[in-house]
Amino acid sequence: MELRQTNGNAFFLKKRLKLTLLIGLIGVLYVGASLVLDFNSAAFLYLDRGIIWLAKNFIPNSQSMAYWQEILGALIRTLLVSVAATSVAAVISLGLALMGAKSTGPSQVVSWVIRGFASFMRNIPIVGWAMLLLFSFKQNDFTGFLALLFLSVGFLTRAFMETIEDVDIEKIQALQVTGANYFQVVSQAVLPEICTPLISWVLYMIENNLRDATLVGLLTGTGIGFVFDLYFKSLRYGPAGLVVLAIIILVIAVELSSNFVERRIAHD
Amino acid sequence: ACGKGSLASGGKSSDTLNVVFLPSDSAKEETAARKALTTEIHKATGKKVNVQTTTDYNVAIQSIASGKAQIALMGPDGYIQAHKQSHNVQPILTYSGKSGTLKDAYYHSYIMVPKAQAAKYKVNGKYSLKNIKGKRMSFVSNTSTSGFSIPAGAIKKAFNLKSTDDLAQSGKFFSKVMYGQSHQGSAVNLLKGDADVAAFDDMDLTQYGKFQNDSTKAGAIFKINQNAPAPFNSVRGKSSVAIAAYAVQNEPLVVNKSKISDKDTNKIIKQLTSKSVTNNHLFFAPENAKVRGLFTKDGNTKFVAISDKWYQPTHKILGE
Amino acid sequence: MISKPEKQLEMMPVAPKVIPKLNFSFRLKDRRRRTIYGVLLLLLLTTALTIPTIIPKGVNLAAATKGLLDNLRIMLLHPAASNTSMTSLLGALVQSISLAFLTTLIGALVAFFIALMAARNLAPRWLIVAVQSCMALIRAIPTILWVLIYSVALGLGANAAVIGLTFHSVAYLVKVYADSIDELPKESLAALRAIGVGFWPLVTQVIVPSVMPSFLSWTFIRFEINFANAVAVGAAAGAGGIGYQLFMASGFYFDFHEVGMIVYLILAFTIPLEIISYQLRTRYIKRSAH
Amino acid sequence: MLEVKNLSKTYEGGKKSLRDVSFTAKAGEVTAIIGPSGAGKTTLLRSINQLITDDSGQILFDGQNIRELSRRQLKQTRSKIGMIFQNYNLIEPLTTIENVLHGSLARKSTIAGVLSLYSKQEKQEALQLIDEVGLKEFAFNYCSDLSGGQKQRVGIARSLMQHPKMMLCDEPIASLDPRSTTMVMTILRRLADEKQLMILINLHQVDIAKTYADHLIGLNNGRIVFDGQAAEATDRQIEAIYSGVDSLVTE
Amino acid sequence: MLEVKNLSKTYEGGKKSLRDVSFTAKAGEVTAIIGPSGAGKTTLLRSINQLITDDSGQILFDGQNIRELSRRQLKQTRSKIGMIFQNYNLIEPLTTIENVLHGSLARKSTIAGVLSLYSKQEKQEALQLIDEVGLKEFAFNYCSDLSGGQKQRVGIARSLMQHPKMMLCDEPIASLDPRSTTMVMTILRRLADEKQLMILINLHQVDIAKTYADHLIGLNNGRIVFDGQAAEATDRQIEAIYSGVDSLVTE
Ligand SMILES: Nc1ncnc2c1ncn2[C@@H]1O[C@H](COP(=O)(O)OP(=O)(O)OP(=O)(O)O)[C@@H](O)[C@H]1O
Ligand SMILES: Nc1ncnc2c1ncn2[C@@H]1O[C@H](COP(=O)(O)OP(=O)(O)OP(=O)(O)O)[C@@H](O)[C@H]1O
Ligand SMILES: [Mg+2]
Ligand SMILES: [Mg+2]
């Protein structure tokens, strides 16, 4: 209130002060974290060294081309498992998200329970899932499928929930006031509205799961991640580079096709 | 612009020594033990010692091979890979067995089958690898020396394979290949019946069971204790039989010769083979000690100086 | 000015005599819907054909599920720090958080400037394509590989961990930041461009205040991801952290109790973080709904 | 007939938006509600079909007190009340005909509604309504491609699909150009005349209210400050309705 | 003075939005441009400060042909032309005074602009302008908390901060209630009278155009179909301006 009487200098001063304090606080945290870890910021001056090393060691050579068939097979397998896990996760997540979103769910309590569950699924570290799943399900594609499924459910539930909450509540009300019941409103208003972002989340998740292929490899003993691990651990960097290249090509292909799909289903 | 982590590129003149640890088959070291090692090396050389632990096999190998780290403690297989990358990587010490000499500085890697099935793997009354083809196989992980490299190397030789790649994947040599991620895990795979054949070593399993006969040869029988804890609680009392056994040289402390002077190396050898280290429980802890040591004391266990030559048998079996 | 309705009624269309022919397949008639149904069908088919092939032979699924639940129960109901002291676990947690914090902060700073080169309403098309492809490339290389590369180039330790993890951080944030900038109404940029305001003032006076809420919420999401990465690969780079404890507890000690304790510690950090980022987000939506 | 008696509403936070509001609206009549921003127009309309819960009072619709209905009965009653919004609230990724068909959902089984299984008759009725609001050509266009005036007419057709007895319109023409405004208002007027619908409409434009409405209600600060024949309201009365001070709007 | 000569614009996709448009506007005059949706009103306004590039013609502002200026000169000229939008286009997360100060950015050094370093004088001027548009109390409120009419007045103050010679207003009152409409139009009228600004304004409401404008231009399908004194336009002429068919609007 007292600001209104002034000529505005106080306002700008306060704003600048706040900003300075914020920057100061972040700076202090940065220094603190650096000390905890013994991190030296000057390390960024040596960024080029890593890139050079990567280029020197990981460029696939002619010898590594001998492995391409093996790599291709594993790549396809991995893609299929990623797609399957994501699709199943999408169905589960959609159900959970509808129950958990503020605009479509029954109550705040349910919403928090679902949010908590999703968070739990996402935040158990990969190493933790690996141990739990391997111990019970052993090494096979199914274990990798489950791991991706759990992580994807955690991620997609949250993403879907936020997408649903982004739908203008009035649009939902507009159908409610016609006397339509819950399921009708969901299928006729909510689903069409979120269809586009929903599909792009699913495609993103597939892409992401491919990127996590190293994890799948660890868990399944098959797939591209395992092949990478095999060459990598035996220090055959040429073939390992070829695997990375294959993953890059696949991920970019998926990214491009999801861009393509998104453009075709976009509304504007 | 803060923090003071070293960006030292290594080099003989450097006054810092970087030591890499890879928690591996044997070294279940604890902070205290790592600290003890730091202290002893510092005592020997007067240099600042940085101990870094990595959980990644490649990171450890590349560190020592590139000279970013000057000293490393890693499994025999890791050493051999690092040596292959750079011949400057040389072993200087390993720890001995009961005798206090290299005579028994070994542990054993086995290819085991369930006791009930053991007879099927005999050819002319002797255990043989011949019948393992097409079976379900369990290894530890593809970087484990005794849980993969040694047994796979042996199988490769026995069947004249080009590389061990075929052994590492399902549906090639074996109908199914699984990885227990640890020796315990591999053993459990076998005893639970998920695998027909499994590779694992002796030293990781001693707290869960006992060998019933000569543990150094094929035919060794291993029986799980009646009170074995997790993960063996569901397979208590079960036995397995080794259809092959291989001696593996204990793991070395290695240096990168191009980054550490011979003088320093000799000082370290001298320091670590001294009595005070031998009797230091942080290095060699008695079996039932409260504080975990770097290694377990068994009789006269102590550090013994070695060279690459000592790993010749392993070099051979790995075909390198 | 508006004439009486009676006069206007003639504007009403005449009641139809012929009702247009019904097209019963209207739901499939255009490209957009064909694409949606096509994608859904493709996903469904792939899933239906893949799942039977991954059901493992020789694993009793019911027993395995029971085993999983049993172990989950041990983890969640009987957590204990049996092999390691609670203090060292907490210390490790702080290390992981520090690693996540540094990689997020550095990543956000770098990504902000790169994102300006990748936003459709600010940069030329060729630059966007170049930047976005470069970022896609970085994202496609596994994190562990980045960490390896820098622990060889710089030596083991925090330097390698921070730099290795920052790569993905930057690549991810550039994409989402650029998307947020893209979503800015063209008009609010035009409003200031129309009066001759230059690029950098436009950035601080229009873009920063407008996208700050969404940047913040994305940055928080990345903080969570970076924390997960710090746990997963921090230990590989020799930066230690809670990931190392987890690695030992699960891979070496087979101790579900300790894994449980570690998971709880991790959740104790990530769940409040998520609540904060949720609050940030809802406040942002409220504000921008005006 | 709709009878509102002593309706009051206090929002969380203590804002009193309706104070003791009473009025009557009849079938075949267009009732316009005018008043400055924040007067409570939207609140009043949304109370009538209980999109927001009010504090006290009575809302008698065909003799029933809407405020006391069970959930099931409320749904039933709502299906008789159409609602039109300022921003149309169509499901834009769907086509005109699909949006119009939504108006018939309340009459359908859940499963048929979920799967969009509309009968031939329903489709024909929808097309007829679309034609009535002058959008024949756009029946199979996406709503996102329509102009504001066209969207609003889709909204009206959707309401009509409900076979409503009453229509609540919350500033239906606020975002429209004059031609679309005329078209939409004409349609609403005709519906009152020909189909004997009861139409309640929140408006900002006084001249439009006077042109198209029979009955005029003036709200200011939650209170009814005018209630009478639209044609008879004097300029002074209108001015009084809008008097008040500029306030921070926080919707 | 502004002279537009034979201006034409074809959008990508072949839509001819301006066809050979010529007219003159004078300082101190309010020129209203009316016409149905899609007539090209927005296109015309945006061509004037070259927010969109047109095909051919001349736009003479103070004797200079805006269409032939270098980038640098264009920036210079733009800083003399205020612009007001239907949806205000304020930076809502900032306060009123900050938005108004944006009007002075074109005059400032890059670094001062980046760091929001405004001089005491500028701040005082901004506060004065805020006062002039009647928003003194809201000077330090976030714009997201203001009502539409208030936002539009902030938009006007921002323009004035530019010290403009001309103001282009694209449907500045389309989303406003009658009270705000009156307030905004009165302010614009006063600016023309007192500060001798040249004001071009796109409108939908004919009555408002007639009330506040001196000069009326009717556009239909990209062509000028009326150009004369606002007071003299007959109802028939107005009707002619708006005649045409409903078209799919895809903005
Ligand atoms: N959800 C809400 N919570 C608290 N206060 C509210 C809420 N919705 C509206 N109000 C307040 O109630 C009062 C009446 O609001 P209402 O939206 O009914 O006015 P209105 O006459 O429709 O205004 P407008 O012409 O701007 O649409 C206003 O002062 C408003 O600030
Ligand atoms: N970016 C664009 N690309 C292609 N066509 C456009 C574009 N912008 C406008 N048009 C078309 O140009 C014509 C004139 O549009 P303009 O926006 O100038 O009309 P307007 O008179 O301002 O209409 P309104 O009253 O709806 O704002 C319209 O037919 C429109 O569809
Ligand atoms: Mg309202
Ligand atoms: Mg326009």
PDB file of N, CA and C in Angstrom, chain C residues 137-179:
ATOM      1  N   LEU C 137      20.796 -35.760 -30.966  1.00  0.00           N
ATOM      2  CA  LEU C 137      21.968 -36.633 -30.980  1.00  0.00           C
ATOM      3  C   LEU C 137      22.489 -36.844 -29.557  1.00  0.00           C
ATOM      4  N   ILE C 138      22.615 -35.758 -28.841  1.00  0.00           N
ATOM      5  CA  ILE C 138      23.127 -35.849 -27.469  1.00  0.00           C
ATOM      6  C   ILE C 138      22.208 -36.713 -26.613  1.00  0.00           C
ATOM      7  N   ARG C 139      20.903 -36.518 -26.803  1.00  0.00           N
ATOM      8  CA  ARG C 139      19.956 -37.285 -25.990  1.00  0.00           C
ATOM      9  C   ARG C 139      20.021 -38.769 -26.280  1.00  0.00           C
ATOM     10  N   ALA C 140      20.357 -39.091 -27.533  1.00  0.00           N
ATOM     11  CA  ALA C 140      20.325 -40.500 -27.913  1.00  0.00           C
ATOM     12  C   ALA C 140      21.533 -41.275 -27.389  1.00  0.00           C
ATOM     13  N   ILE C 141      22.593 -40.588 -27.008  1.00  0.00           N
ATOM     14  CA  ILE C 141      23.756 -41.287 -26.464  1.00  0.00           C
ATOM     15  C   ILE C 141      23.501 -41.571 -24.988  1.00  0.00           C
ATOM     16  N   PRO C 142      23.630 -42.840 -24.582  1.00  0.00           N
ATOM     17  CA  PRO C 142      23.295 -43.188 -23.200  1.00  0.00           C
ATOM     18  C   PRO C 142      24.102 -42.365 -22.185  1.00  0.00           C
ATOM     19  N   THR C 143      23.453 -42.020 -21.086  1.00  0.00           N
ATOM     20  CA  THR C 143      24.099 -41.214 -20.049  1.00  0.00           C
ATOM     21  C   THR C 143      25.400 -41.839 -19.575  1.00  0.00           C
ATOM     22  N   ILE C 144      25.372 -43.150 -19.395  1.00  0.00           N
ATOM     23  CA  ILE C 144      26.555 -43.826 -18.858  1.00  0.00           C
ATOM     24  C   ILE C 144      27.750 -43.601 -19.775  1.00  0.00           C
ATOM     25  N   LEU C 145      27.466 -43.481 -21.059  1.00  0.00           N
ATOM     26  CA  LEU C 145      28.542 -43.269 -22.014  1.00  0.00           C
ATOM     27  C   LEU C 145      29.154 -41.876 -21.838  1.00  0.00           C
ATOM     28  N   TRP C 146      28.302 -40.885 -21.635  1.00  0.00           N
ATOM     29  CA  TRP C 146      28.811 -39.535 -21.384  1.00  0.00           C
ATOM     30  C   TRP C 146      29.691 -39.520 -20.136  1.00  0.00           C
ATOM     31  N   VAL C 147      29.233 -40.232 -19.130  1.00  0.00           N
ATOM     32  CA  VAL C 147      29.994 -40.255 -17.884  1.00  0.00           C
ATOM     33  C   VAL C 147      31.345 -40.935 -18.107  1.00  0.00           C
ATOM     34  N   LEU C 148      31.309 -42.032 -18.824  1.00  0.00           N
ATOM     35  CA  LEU C 148      32.554 -42.743 -19.124  1.00  0.00           C
ATOM     36  C   LEU C 148      33.520 -41.834 -19.866  1.00  0.00           C
ATOM     37  N   ILE C 149      32.984 -41.176 -20.886  1.00  0.00           N
ATOM     38  CA  ILE C 149      33.823 -40.323 -21.718  1.00  0.00           C
ATOM     39  C   ILE C 149      34.544 -39.287 -20.863  1.00  0.00           C
ATOM     40  N   TYR C 150      33.795 -38.667 -19.969  1.00  0.00           N
ATOM     41  CA  TYR C 150      34.431 -37.612 -19.191  1.00  0.00           C
ATOM     42  C   TYR C 150      35.234 -38.127 -18.019  1.00  0.00           C
ATOM     43  N   SER C 151      34.991 -39.350 -17.575  1.00  0.00           N
ATOM     44  CA  SER C 151      35.890 -39.818 -16.529  1.00  0.00           C
ATOM     45  C   SER C 151      37.213 -40.243 -17.139  1.00  0.00           C
ATOM     46  N   VAL C 152      37.196 -40.565 -18.422  1.00  0.00           N
ATOM     47  CA  VAL C 152      38.476 -40.829 -19.071  1.00  0.00           C
ATOM     48  C   VAL C 152      39.174 -39.519 -19.420  1.00  0.00           C
ATOM     49  N   ALA C 153      38.389 -38.559 -19.874  1.00  0.00           N
ATOM     50  CA  ALA C 153      38.995 -37.309 -20.307  1.00  0.00           C
ATOM     51  C   ALA C 153      39.455 -36.441 -19.138  1.00  0.00           C
ATOM     52  N   LEU C 154      38.730 -36.487 -18.057  1.00  0.00           N
ATOM     53  CA  LEU C 154      39.032 -35.591 -16.946  1.00  0.00           C
ATOM     54  C   LEU C 154      39.462 -36.303 -15.676  1.00  0.00           C
ATOM     55  N   GLY C 155      39.369 -37.616 -15.671  1.00  0.00           N
ATOM     56  CA  GLY C 155      39.655 -38.336 -14.436  1.00  0.00           C
ATOM     57  C   GLY C 155      38.367 -38.583 -13.682  1.00  0.00           C
ATOM     58  N   LEU C 156      38.416 -39.641 -12.870  1.00  0.00           N
ATOM     59  CA  LEU C 156      37.235 -40.016 -12.111  1.00  0.00           C
ATOM     60  C   LEU C 156      36.850 -38.923 -11.144  1.00  0.00           C
ATOM     61  N   GLY C 157      35.575 -38.846 -10.838  1.00  0.00           N
ATOM     62  CA  GLY C 157      35.157 -37.940  -9.781  1.00  0.00           C
ATOM     63  C   GLY C 157      34.039 -37.013 -10.186  1.00  0.00           C
ATOM     64  N   ALA C 158      33.832 -36.028  -9.352  1.00  0.00           N
ATOM     65  CA  ALA C 158      32.674 -35.156  -9.520  1.00  0.00           C
ATOM     66  C   ALA C 158      32.704 -34.402 -10.843  1.00  0.00           C
ATOM     67  N   ASN C 159      33.894 -34.000 -11.287  1.00  0.00           N
ATOM     68  CA  ASN C 159      33.962 -33.250 -12.537  1.00  0.00           C
ATOM     69  C   ASN C 159      33.348 -34.046 -13.678  1.00  0.00           C
ATOM     70  N   ALA C 160      33.737 -35.300 -13.761  1.00  0.00           N
ATOM     71  CA  ALA C 160      33.217 -36.151 -14.829  1.00  0.00           C
ATOM     72  C   ALA C 160      31.722 -36.358 -14.656  1.00  0.00           C
ATOM     73  N   ALA C 161      31.305 -36.563 -13.418  1.00  0.00           N
ATOM     74  CA  ALA C 161      29.881 -36.823 -13.179  1.00  0.00           C
ATOM     75  C   ALA C 161      29.054 -35.618 -13.585  1.00  0.00           C
ATOM     76  N   VAL C 162      29.483 -34.446 -13.144  1.00  0.00           N
ATOM     77  CA  VAL C 162      28.697 -33.243 -13.436  1.00  0.00           C
ATOM     78  C   VAL C 162      28.628 -33.003 -14.940  1.00  0.00           C
ATOM     79  N   ILE C 163      29.773 -33.058 -15.599  1.00  0.00           N
ATOM     80  CA  ILE C 163      29.763 -32.772 -17.031  1.00  0.00           C
ATOM     81  C   ILE C 163      28.986 -33.827 -17.801  1.00  0.00           C
ATOM     82  N   GLY C 164      29.225 -35.081 -17.452  1.00  0.00           N
ATOM     83  CA  GLY C 164      28.537 -36.158 -18.158  1.00  0.00           C
ATOM     84  C   GLY C 164      27.025 -36.026 -18.053  1.00  0.00           C
ATOM     85  N   LEU C 165      26.545 -35.732 -16.840  1.00  0.00           N
ATOM     86  CA  LEU C 165      25.098 -35.636 -16.652  1.00  0.00           C
ATOM     87  C   LEU C 165      24.533 -34.340 -17.235  1.00  0.00           C
ATOM     88  N   THR C 166      25.363 -33.322 -17.310  1.00  0.00           N
ATOM     89  CA  THR C 166      24.858 -32.037 -17.814  1.00  0.00           C
ATOM     90  C   THR C 166      24.473 -32.120 -19.291  1.00  0.00           C
ATOM     91  N   PHE C 167      25.162 -32.974 -20.024  1.00  0.00           N
ATOM     92  CA  PHE C 167      24.841 -33.094 -21.447  1.00  0.00           C
ATOM     93  C   PHE C 167      23.363 -33.383 -21.686  1.00  0.00           C
ATOM     94  N   HIS C 168      22.863 -34.411 -21.010  1.00  0.00           N
ATOM     95  CA  HIS C 168      21.459 -34.763 -21.199  1.00  0.00           C
ATOM     96  C   HIS C 168      20.542 -33.673 -20.682  1.00  0.00           C
ATOM     97  N   SER C 169      20.973 -33.088 -19.582  1.00  0.00           N
ATOM     98  CA  SER C 169      20.193 -32.025 -18.972  1.00  0.00           C
ATOM     99  C   SER C 169      19.968 -30.906 -19.980  1.00  0.00           C
ATOM    100  N   VAL C 170      21.043 -30.500 -20.619  1.00  0.00           N
ATOM    101  CA  VAL C 170      20.947 -29.417 -21.596  1.00  0.00           C
ATOM    102  C   VAL C 170      20.064 -29.839 -22.768  1.00  0.00           C
ATOM    103  N   ALA C 171      20.317 -31.024 -23.279  1.00  0.00           N
ATOM    104  CA  ALA C 171      19.600 -31.451 -24.473  1.00  0.00           C
ATOM    105  C   ALA C 171      18.096 -31.531 -24.212  1.00  0.00           C
ATOM    106  N   TYR C 172      17.756 -32.001 -23.038  1.00  0.00           N
ATOM    107  CA  TYR C 172      16.334 -32.124 -22.681  1.00  0.00           C
ATOM    108  C   TYR C 172      15.710 -30.748 -22.500  1.00  0.00           C
ATOM    109  N   LEU C 173      16.399 -29.911 -21.717  1.00  0.00           N
ATOM    110  CA  LEU C 173      15.820 -28.605 -21.406  1.00  0.00           C
ATOM    111  C   LEU C 173      15.705 -27.717 -22.642  1.00  0.00           C
ATOM    112  N   VAL C 174      16.660 -27.834 -23.554  1.00  0.00           N
ATOM    113  CA  VAL C 174      16.555 -27.027 -24.772  1.00  0.00           C
ATOM    114  C   VAL C 174      15.241 -27.342 -25.473  1.00  0.00           C
ATOM    115  N   LYS C 175      14.936 -28.611 -25.557  1.00  0.00           N
ATOM    116  CA  LYS C 175      13.714 -28.995 -26.267  1.00  0.00           C
ATOM    117  C   LYS C 175      12.474 -28.421 -25.569  1.00  0.00           C
ATOM    118  N   VAL C 176      12.370 -28.629 -24.259  1.00  0.00           N
ATOM    119  CA  VAL C 176      11.149 -28.176 -23.598  1.00  0.00           C
ATOM    120  C   VAL C 176      11.104 -26.652 -23.467  1.00  0.00           C
ATOM    121  N   TYR C 177      12.246 -26.034 -23.257  1.00  0.00           N
ATOM    122  CA  TYR C 177      12.253 -24.573 -23.197  1.00  0.00           C
ATOM    123  C   TYR C 177      11.810 -24.006 -24.545  1.00  0.00           C
ATOM    124  N   ALA C 178      12.378 -24.540 -25.602  1.00  0.00           N
ATOM    125  CA  ALA C 178      12.023 -24.027 -26.930  1.00  0.00           C
ATOM    126  C   ALA C 178      10.530 -24.208 -27.175  1.00  0.00           C
ATOM    127  N   ASP C 179      10.003 -25.351 -26.736  1.00  0.00           N
ATOM    128  CA  ASP C 179       8.564 -25.572 -26.892  1.00  0.00           C
ATOM    129  C   ASP C 179       7.764 -24.522 -26.123  1.00  0.00           C
TER     130      ASP C 179
END
